[in-house]
């Protein structure tokens, strides 16, 4: 059984989506990021970076994996799914996965911070990150104009990228004119395993969720 430490954020959804797609049995523990549970001593022993997600594979000597990209590769190798075994096919998936890990994730994260969470609005920072996100989305658009998925068949690269990109409007970025990207986003959104993964952990329906997310993020960013 896999144990997943997660929260209701893109990096967490990548892993609940992958676990659902791979039909791996798992349990999850919902860390309350706004209460800084991810910085507690017991959790830092699992994930020295103090962020979600992390997994423990209880069927493999309680092996711990942190960093969402590394977790996706571990799960794909464990199951033999969503990551080709041939050298070129595997490299293609890893290239697009790294593009998400090093580009899409960090830049969309910063667009969210400056557009949505920062108490002080700094136009230079907002525009810088929105422009960079739009540029990265245009790279995806170009790729998807002649590929159904990012790297061959549907793969962990699509899961990782979709988990971030579908929330483009939270950072105030437009996808106007990016029709291939929109087609790919809709295609993946329809997958039952993606819908199940997005429901982990269940969202708290009480109160104004946007307001809670913003206040929670401000607690983390101090
Ligand atoms: N590179 C890390 C990034 C993880 C990350 O930034 N997680 C966010 C949620 S999406 C988090 O835990 N934030 C809480 C904090 O910064 O304390 C990964 O991909 O696993």
XYZ file of N, CA and C and ligand atoms in Angstrom:
686
model
N 0.844 -1.208 0.000
C 0.000 0.000 0.000
C 0.877 1.256 0.000
N 0.488 2.237 -0.798
C 1.191 3.526 -0.827
C 0.485 4.467 0.156
N 1.275 5.217 0.903
C 0.706 6.269 1.758
C 1.131 7.614 1.165
N 0.141 8.456 0.875
C 0.406 9.754 0.231
C 0.148 10.878 1.223
N 1.109 11.775 1.324
C 0.950 12.994 2.132
C 0.686 14.120 1.140
N -0.469 14.750 1.256
C -0.888 15.660 0.189
C -1.735 16.805 0.716
N -2.125 17.680 -0.196
C -3.035 18.772 0.117
C -3.748 19.143 -1.183
N -4.688 20.105 -1.119
C -5.499 20.405 -2.307
C -4.784 21.427 -3.201
N -3.647 21.003 -3.765
C -2.831 21.884 -4.615
C -2.319 21.087 -5.826
N -1.827 21.798 -6.851
C -1.414 21.098 -8.078
C -0.371 19.993 -7.851
N 0.629 20.259 -7.015
C 1.661 19.226 -6.851
C 1.121 17.987 -6.147
N 0.110 18.179 -5.303
C -0.540 17.034 -4.669
C -1.420 16.282 -5.658
N -2.181 17.045 -6.467
C -3.097 16.397 -7.426
C -2.342 15.549 -8.440
N -1.120 15.984 -8.827
C -0.345 15.161 -9.765
C -0.289 13.719 -9.277
N -0.072 13.562 -7.981
C 0.172 12.207 -7.457
C -1.143 11.459 -7.232
N -2.188 12.151 -6.738
C -3.459 11.418 -6.587
C -4.003 11.033 -7.962
N -3.788 11.878 -8.973
C -4.204 11.515 -10.340
C -3.429 10.283 -10.813
N -2.109 10.296 -10.613
C -1.286 9.160 -11.072
C -1.677 7.872 -10.347
N -1.903 7.948 -9.040
C -2.283 6.745 -8.287
C -3.615 6.198 -8.792
N -4.544 7.105 -9.121
C -5.834 6.668 -9.658
C -5.658 6.077 -11.050
N -4.876 6.734 -11.895
C -4.658 6.220 -13.255
C -4.013 4.836 -13.217
N -3.117 4.631 -12.261
C -2.368 3.364 -12.190
C -3.118 2.304 -11.386
N -4.271 2.698 -10.824
C -5.093 1.795 -10.000
C -4.284 1.174 -8.863
N -3.413 1.983 -8.273
C -2.627 1.509 -7.126
C -3.404 1.776 -5.844
N -3.519 0.791 -4.971
C -4.191 1.057 -3.698
C -3.380 2.052 -2.868
N -4.046 3.024 -2.268
C -3.318 4.004 -1.453
C -4.218 4.584 -0.372
N -3.540 5.088 0.654
C -4.240 5.895 1.646
C -3.603 7.283 1.563
N -4.292 8.288 2.074
C -3.681 9.611 2.035
C -3.835 10.297 3.374
N -2.897 11.201 3.609
C -2.996 12.043 4.795
C -3.009 13.488 4.319
N -4.048 14.212 4.706
C -4.237 15.599 4.268
C -3.469 16.525 5.201
N -2.408 17.151 4.695
C -1.669 18.120 5.520
C -2.306 19.491 5.352
N -2.543 20.165 6.452
C -3.114 21.518 6.414
C -1.947 22.500 6.246
N -1.750 22.941 5.011
C -0.587 23.790 4.727
C -0.673 25.105 5.492
N -1.893 25.662 5.606
C -2.026 26.965 6.275
C -1.700 26.867 7.759
N -1.782 25.628 8.303
C -1.383 25.438 9.707
C 0.080 25.012 9.806
N 0.762 24.997 8.686
C 2.193 24.698 8.595
C 2.537 23.276 9.072
N 1.602 22.343 8.847
C 1.887 20.956 9.246
C 3.062 20.378 8.450
N 3.255 20.928 7.245
C 4.354 20.444 6.399
C 5.725 20.843 6.926
N 5.737 21.713 7.957
C 7.023 22.139 8.540
C 7.272 21.437 9.881
N 6.385 20.517 10.252
C 6.573 19.840 11.544
C 7.713 18.823 11.452
N 8.336 18.622 12.620
C 9.527 17.780 12.715
C 9.342 16.384 12.081
N 8.217 15.738 12.415
C 7.987 14.370 11.932
C 7.932 14.336 10.404
N 7.356 15.420 9.804
C 7.203 15.433 8.346
C 8.523 15.781 7.661
N 9.297 16.673 8.292
C 10.599 17.036 7.701
C 11.547 15.836 7.646
N 11.297 14.833 8.505
C 12.119 13.615 8.418
C 11.790 12.830 7.150
N 10.570 12.999 6.628
C 10.186 12.339 5.364
C 10.555 13.211 4.172
N 10.302 14.515 4.309
C 10.506 15.447 3.196
C 11.296 16.645 3.715
N 12.625 16.638 3.506
C 13.465 17.696 4.087
C 13.118 19.093 3.565
N 12.359 19.149 2.450
C 11.970 20.441 1.862
C 10.711 21.010 2.517
N 10.041 20.224 3.348
C 8.867 20.727 4.065
C 7.727 21.142 3.160
N 7.505 20.374 2.098
C 6.403 20.664 1.170
C 5.709 19.363 0.798
N 4.479 19.468 0.309
C 3.823 18.262 -0.207
C 4.103 18.204 -1.698
N 4.071 17.025 -2.338
C 3.698 15.722 -1.809
C 4.907 14.877 -1.384
N 4.595 13.813 -0.642
C 5.567 12.758 -0.300
C 4.789 11.451 -0.332
N 5.479 10.360 -0.686
C 4.840 9.042 -0.521
C 5.732 8.136 0.315
N 5.097 7.178 0.989
C 5.820 6.045 1.584
C 5.258 4.801 0.908
N 6.169 3.975 0.363
C 5.733 2.715 -0.241
C 5.892 1.622 0.806
N 4.786 1.286 1.459
C 4.854 0.288 2.532
C 5.083 -1.124 1.991
N 4.941 -1.288 0.669
C 5.229 -2.610 0.078
C 6.680 -2.708 -0.385
N 7.448 -1.668 -0.129
C 8.850 -1.686 -0.568
C 9.727 -1.140 0.565
N 9.685 -1.834 1.693
C 10.510 -1.489 2.871
C 10.254 -0.061 3.352
N 9.024 0.401 3.246
C 8.673 1.764 3.686
C 9.549 2.817 3.012
N 9.809 2.589 1.750
C 10.649 3.523 0.981
C 9.921 4.861 0.817
N 10.661 5.940 1.109
C 10.072 7.286 1.062
C 10.541 7.997 -0.211
N 9.619 8.665 -0.906
C 9.987 9.471 -2.080
C 9.376 10.861 -1.928
N 10.204 11.906 -2.081
C 9.671 13.265 -2.119
C 10.036 13.890 -3.461
N 9.472 15.037 -3.774
C 9.547 15.741 -5.061
C 8.586 15.063 -6.047
N 7.574 15.823 -6.483
C 6.493 15.230 -7.271
C 6.978 14.562 -8.561
N 7.979 15.140 -9.225
C 8.475 14.532 -10.463
C 9.114 13.174 -10.169
N 9.879 13.111 -9.084
C 10.534 11.852 -8.696
C 9.488 10.816 -8.290
N 8.422 11.270 -7.644
C 7.352 10.335 -7.241
C 6.677 9.754 -8.491
N 6.405 10.626 -9.480
C 5.749 10.141 -10.700
C 6.614 9.098 -11.414
N 7.912 9.358 -11.490
C 8.807 8.394 -12.156
C 8.839 7.084 -11.349
N 8.913 7.208 -10.028
C 8.931 6.001 -9.179
C 7.674 5.154 -9.406
N 6.518 5.802 -9.397
C 5.252 5.065 -9.552
C 5.136 4.460 -10.951
N 5.586 5.217 -11.954
C 5.533 4.703 -13.334
C 6.445 3.489 -13.484
N 7.616 3.548 -12.839
C 8.543 2.404 -12.940
C 8.028 1.219 -12.126
N 7.393 1.509 -11.025
C 6.855 0.427 -10.183
C 5.761 -0.350 -10.926
N 4.925 0.393 -11.680
C 3.778 -0.251 -12.340
C 4.052 -0.603 -13.798
N 5.073 0.012 -14.390
C 5.309 -0.181 -15.829
C 4.311 0.585 -16.685
N 3.686 1.628 -16.112
C 2.638 2.373 -16.836
C 3.018 3.843 -17.029
N 2.574 4.417 -18.144
C 2.653 5.864 -18.416
C 4.080 6.410 -18.528
N 5.062 5.515 -18.729
C 6.447 5.916 -19.003
C 7.059 4.792 -19.839
N 7.301 5.069 -21.134
C 7.805 3.993 -21.993
C 9.139 3.451 -21.476
N 9.456 2.214 -21.891
C 10.725 1.615 -21.450
C 11.853 1.858 -22.445
N 11.514 2.096 -23.721
C 12.588 2.324 -24.690
C 13.240 3.682 -24.418
N 14.539 3.751 -24.694
C 15.336 4.906 -24.255
C 14.783 6.218 -24.802
N 14.412 6.258 -26.078
C 13.961 7.527 -26.661
C 12.571 7.923 -26.159
N 11.680 6.935 -26.109
C 10.316 7.220 -25.634
C 10.336 7.707 -24.194
N 11.187 7.069 -23.390
C 11.310 7.444 -21.974
C 11.894 8.856 -21.855
N 12.909 9.133 -22.662
C 13.535 10.451 -22.604
C 12.527 11.548 -22.976
N 11.705 11.278 -23.987
C 10.715 12.295 -24.396
C 9.782 12.643 -23.234
N 9.290 11.607 -22.551
C 8.383 11.858 -21.416
C 9.131 12.639 -20.328
N 10.359 12.250 -20.066
C 11.106 12.931 -18.990
C 11.420 14.379 -19.387
N 11.671 14.628 -20.668
C 11.906 16.018 -21.109
C 10.695 16.898 -20.789
N 9.494 16.398 -21.117
C 8.289 17.223 -20.882
C 7.939 17.283 -19.403
N 8.299 16.216 -18.684
C 8.084 16.253 -17.225
C 9.006 17.310 -16.596
N 10.253 17.359 -17.048
C 11.195 18.357 -16.513
C 10.766 19.781 -16.896
N 10.214 19.922 -18.087
C 9.700 21.233 -18.523
C 8.603 21.697 -17.554
N 7.778 20.761 -17.117
C 6.755 21.118 -16.118
C 7.415 21.454 -14.785
N 8.319 20.584 -14.332
C 8.903 20.742 -12.991
C 9.718 22.027 -12.884
N 10.476 22.336 -13.941
C 11.403 23.477 -13.856
C 10.809 24.765 -14.410
N 9.763 24.654 -15.246
C 9.218 25.841 -15.894
C 7.788 26.142 -15.470
N 6.875 25.313 -15.950
C 5.439 25.566 -15.710
C 5.130 25.725 -14.222
N 5.578 24.778 -13.403
C 5.223 24.804 -11.973
C 5.753 26.046 -11.274
N 7.076 26.264 -11.319
C 7.622 27.441 -10.620
C 7.069 28.771 -11.145
N 6.915 28.908 -12.451
C 6.444 30.196 -12.992
C 4.959 30.408 -12.686
N 4.147 29.357 -12.824
C 2.726 29.530 -12.478
C 2.595 29.801 -10.978
N 3.441 29.161 -10.192
C 3.421 29.404 -8.744
C 3.698 30.866 -8.428
N 4.696 31.449 -9.110
C 5.036 32.851 -8.848
C 3.948 33.796 -9.377
N 3.334 33.429 -10.513
C 2.216 34.261 -11.012
C 1.100 34.266 -9.976
N 0.812 33.101 -9.389
C -0.228 33.037 -8.350
C 0.145 33.911 -7.160
N 1.412 33.836 -6.746
C 1.852 34.610 -5.571
C 1.647 36.097 -5.816
N 2.159 36.601 -6.939
C 2.137 38.063 -7.126
C 0.774 38.584 -7.572
N 0.035 37.772 -8.331
C -1.291 38.223 -8.793
C -2.347 38.045 -7.712
N -2.231 36.941 -6.936
C -3.346 36.539 -6.080
C -3.046 36.741 -4.590
N -1.831 36.369 -4.151
C -1.601 36.291 -2.697
C -0.901 37.516 -2.119
N 0.017 38.138 -2.862
C 0.830 39.221 -2.285
C -0.074 40.354 -1.800
N 0.056 40.764 -0.543
C -0.792 41.857 -0.049
C -0.473 43.159 -0.787
N 0.793 43.286 -1.245
C 1.189 44.486 -1.989
C 1.212 44.121 -3.478
N 0.530 44.891 -4.316
C 0.494 44.575 -5.751
C 1.675 45.255 -6.442
N 2.554 44.437 -7.005
C 3.768 44.958 -7.658
C 3.619 44.693 -9.162
N 3.228 45.713 -9.942
C 2.938 45.478 -11.364
C 4.086 44.795 -12.113
N 5.326 45.178 -11.827
C 6.456 44.585 -12.557
C 6.479 43.062 -12.356
N 6.301 42.631 -11.097
C 6.371 41.196 -10.784
C 5.159 40.462 -11.383
N 3.984 41.069 -11.268
C 2.776 40.429 -11.821
C 2.953 40.215 -13.323
N 3.383 41.285 -14.005
C 3.497 41.200 -15.474
C 4.609 40.250 -15.890
N 5.706 40.291 -15.152
C 6.843 39.413 -15.478
C 6.411 37.931 -15.463
N 5.719 37.522 -14.379
C 5.370 36.101 -14.268
C 4.196 35.742 -15.166
N 3.254 36.634 -15.351
C 2.148 36.325 -16.281
C 2.673 36.172 -17.709
N 3.617 37.053 -18.067
C 4.175 36.989 -19.433
C 4.942 35.679 -19.627
N 5.698 35.315 -18.602
C 6.492 34.081 -18.697
C 5.575 32.848 -18.756
N 4.490 32.858 -17.964
C 3.547 31.725 -18.023
C 2.918 31.652 -19.414
N 2.496 32.784 -19.924
C 1.883 32.778 -21.253
C 2.881 32.228 -22.287
N 4.148 32.619 -22.172
C 5.162 32.123 -23.115
C 5.276 30.591 -23.016
N 5.297 30.079 -21.780
C 5.400 28.624 -21.592
C 4.154 27.914 -22.144
N 2.982 28.533 -21.959
C 1.754 27.926 -22.497
C 1.801 27.899 -24.023
N 2.441 28.899 -24.602
C 2.568 28.918 -26.066
C 3.509 27.803 -26.548
N 4.498 27.466 -25.723
C 5.367 26.321 -26.060
C 4.523 25.040 -26.078
N 3.656 24.897 -25.081
C 2.764 23.720 -25.050
C 1.830 23.732 -26.263
N 1.306 24.905 -26.581
C 0.382 25.041 -27.721
C 1.049 24.538 -29.004
N 2.273 24.961 -29.206
C 3.021 24.568 -30.402
C 3.189 23.047 -30.440
N 3.590 22.493 -29.301
C 3.796 21.042 -29.226
C 2.487 20.279 -29.518
N 1.405 20.783 -28.931
C 0.121 20.068 -29.038
C -0.570 20.312 -30.375
N -0.009 21.217 -31.191
C -0.620 21.472 -32.496
C -0.443 20.264 -33.416
N 0.598 19.444 -33.182
C 0.734 18.241 -34.007
C 1.011 16.980 -33.175
N 0.669 17.039 -31.891
C 0.754 15.845 -31.035
C -0.515 15.796 -30.184
N -1.099 14.598 -30.069
C -2.311 14.495 -29.233
C -1.969 14.749 -27.769
N -0.870 14.137 -27.332
C -0.388 14.316 -25.952
C 1.031 14.876 -26.024
N 1.609 15.183 -24.871
C 2.904 15.871 -24.894
C 4.033 15.003 -25.420
N 4.016 13.707 -25.087
C 5.166 12.866 -25.434
C 4.692 11.457 -25.756
N 4.214 11.251 -26.975
C 3.706 9.923 -27.342
C 2.338 9.709 -26.728
N 2.133 8.523 -26.140
C 0.839 8.240 -25.505
C 0.698 9.086 -24.237
N -0.540 9.155 -23.739
C -0.815 9.816 -22.447
C 0.187 9.300 -21.409
N 0.819 10.222 -20.678
C 1.932 9.819 -19.797
C 1.944 10.653 -18.519
N 2.914 10.350 -17.661
C 3.074 11.133 -16.419
C 3.392 12.598 -16.734
N 3.938 12.893 -17.914
C 4.199 14.301 -18.279
C 2.874 15.055 -18.450
N 1.881 14.396 -19.059
C 0.566 15.040 -19.206
C -0.090 15.241 -17.837
N 0.013 14.238 -16.984
C -0.618 14.354 -15.653
C -0.033 15.536 -14.892
N 1.312 15.620 -14.874
C 1.991 16.680 -14.112
C 1.634 18.056 -14.675
N 1.628 18.160 -15.990
C 1.398 19.461 -16.630
C -0.058 19.886 -16.481
N -0.963 18.936 -16.694
C -2.395 19.272 -16.589
C -2.733 19.766 -15.174
N -2.137 19.118 -14.156
C -2.474 19.473 -12.765
C -2.214 20.960 -12.505
N -1.208 21.521 -13.191
C -0.926 22.962 -13.061
C -1.742 23.798 -14.046
N -1.671 23.398 -15.328
C -2.152 24.279 -16.396
C -3.662 24.514 -16.335
N -4.421 23.534 -15.862
C -5.879 23.722 -15.872
C -6.270 24.888 -14.946
N -5.373 25.296 -14.030
C -5.692 26.404 -13.125
C -5.090 27.727 -13.582
N -4.913 27.910 -14.899
C -4.239 29.098 -15.445
C -4.884 30.410 -14.976
N -6.210 30.423 -14.806
C -6.867 31.718 -14.512
C -6.606 32.196 -13.080
N -6.181 31.276 -12.192
C -5.873 31.680 -10.810
C -4.697 32.679 -10.801
N -3.811 32.558 -11.784
C -2.688 33.494 -11.901
C -3.003 34.641 -12.849
N -4.257 34.709 -13.300
C -4.671 35.832 -14.161
C -4.129 35.740 -15.571
N -3.826 34.533 -16.028
C -3.239 34.358 -17.371
C -4.353 33.937 -18.339
N -4.312 34.475 -19.550
C -5.327 34.130 -20.556
C -4.810 32.993 -21.443
N -5.751 32.122 -21.875
C -5.357 31.108 -22.869
C -6.048 31.384 -24.208
N -6.448 32.644 -24.379
C -7.101 33.013 -25.628
C -6.207 32.670 -26.821
N -6.795 32.022 -27.805
C -6.037 31.669 -29.021
C -5.240 30.385 -28.893
N -5.195 29.788 -27.702
C -4.408 28.554 -27.533
C -5.355 27.346 -27.659
N -5.818 27.125 -28.878
C -6.890 26.148 -29.094
C -6.440 24.703 -28.916
N -5.198 24.427 -29.269
C -4.705 23.052 -29.098
C -4.523 22.732 -27.614
N -4.065 23.714 -26.883
C -3.918 23.547 -25.430
C -5.287 23.289 -24.795
N -6.275 24.040 -25.259
C -7.643 23.898 -24.735
C -8.184 22.493 -25.052
N -7.948 22.038 -26.269
C -8.393 20.683 -26.659
C -7.797 19.631 -25.724
N -6.470 19.757 -25.486
C -5.755 18.797 -24.627
C -6.256 18.897 -23.180
N -6.494 20.119 -22.694
C -6.985 20.279 -21.311
C -8.341 19.599 -21.157
N -9.220 19.800 -22.142
C -10.564 19.208 -22.062
C -10.499 17.681 -22.126
N -9.623 17.192 -22.991
C -9.470 15.735 -23.155
C -9.070 15.090 -21.834
N -8.119 15.694 -21.152
C -7.625 15.103 -19.902
C -8.645 15.292 -18.777
N -9.320 16.434 -18.788
C -10.320 16.696 -17.732
C -11.446 15.659 -17.747
N -11.674 15.060 -18.911
C -12.766 14.081 -19.019
C -12.404 12.714 -18.442
N -11.128 12.478 -18.174
C -10.715 11.139 -17.715
C -11.245 10.885 -16.295
N -11.948 9.768 -16.096
C -12.500 9.484 -14.765
C -11.418 9.454 -13.678
N -10.233 8.912 -13.993
C -9.181 8.833 -12.968
C -8.688 10.229 -12.585
N -8.690 11.147 -13.544
C -8.284 12.528 -13.254
C -9.319 13.161 -12.322
N -10.571 12.899 -12.615
C -11.636 13.472 -11.762
C -11.553 12.893 -10.354
N -11.255 11.603 -10.251
C -11.128 11.010 -8.898
C -9.904 11.582 -8.185
N -8.810 11.719 -8.909
C -7.581 12.256 -8.299
C -7.753 13.683 -7.827
N -8.541 14.463 -8.578
C -8.785 15.866 -8.212
C -9.654 15.998 -6.964
N -10.312 14.924 -6.587
C -11.182 14.972 -5.395
C -10.402 14.584 -4.133
N -9.087 14.366 -4.266
C -8.236 13.994 -3.127
C -7.263 15.133 -2.845
N -7.204 15.648 -1.623
C -8.137 15.394 -0.547
C -9.447 16.129 -0.822
N -10.546 15.659 -0.232
C -11.826 16.327 -0.470
C -11.744 17.781 -0.034
N -12.343 18.663 -0.839
C -12.329 20.091 -0.537
C -13.326 20.409 0.547
N -12.919 21.296 1.428
C -13.803 21.744 2.493
C -14.838 22.689 1.886
N -16.098 22.309 1.942
C -17.129 23.124 1.291
C -17.596 24.294 2.133
N -17.094 24.379 3.355
C -17.557 25.441 4.237
C -16.878 26.761 3.892
N -17.660 27.815 3.825
C -17.079 29.148 3.694
C -16.630 29.467 2.282
N -15.959 30.595 2.156
C -15.491 31.096 0.871
C -14.124 30.472 0.588
N -14.087 29.515 -0.363
C -12.861 28.756 -0.588
C -11.726 29.618 -1.135
N -12.049 30.552 -2.042
C -11.004 31.409 -2.605
C -10.351 32.221 -1.498
N -11.209 32.765 -0.608
C -10.696 33.595 0.483
C -9.806 32.747 1.411
N -10.272 31.524 1.702
C -9.483 30.653 2.578
C -8.136 30.316 1.936
N -8.152 30.067 0.625
C -6.899 29.723 -0.069
C -5.924 30.889 0.015
N -6.435 32.107 -0.210
C -5.561 33.281 -0.199
C -5.003 33.505 1.210
N -5.865 33.410 2.217
C -5.383 33.624 3.587
C -4.401 32.528 3.997
N -4.702 31.292 3.582
C -3.808 30.169 3.896
C -2.445 30.373 3.254
N -2.444 30.799 1.975
C -1.178 31.004 1.260
C -0.372 32.106 1.936
N -1.044 33.145 2.409
C -0.309 34.246 3.071
C 0.368 33.756 4.348
N -0.258 32.796 5.040
C 0.368 32.222 6.240
C 1.648 31.470 5.897
N 1.632 30.802 4.721
C 2.810 30.029 4.328
C 3.925 30.948 3.873
N 3.537 32.058 3.218
C 4.533 32.902 2.547
C 5.247 33.863 3.497
N 4.894 33.837 4.792
C 5.567 34.775 5.705
C 7.012 34.374 5.925
N 9.262 20.845 -6.220
C 8.296 20.407 -5.249
C 7.353 21.556 -4.951
C 6.348 21.175 -3.894
C 5.503 22.376 -3.481
O 5.845 23.538 -3.758
N 4.388 22.097 -2.784
C 3.533 23.163 -2.278
C 2.082 22.854 -2.601
S 1.781 22.814 -4.368
C 3.678 23.222 -0.777
O 3.811 22.220 -0.116
N 3.649 24.442 -0.214
C 3.717 24.630 1.196
C 4.889 25.471 1.622
O 5.514 26.118 0.772
O 5.180 25.477 2.809
C 7.528 19.200 -5.798
O 7.275 19.197 -7.010
O 7.212 18.267 -5.041
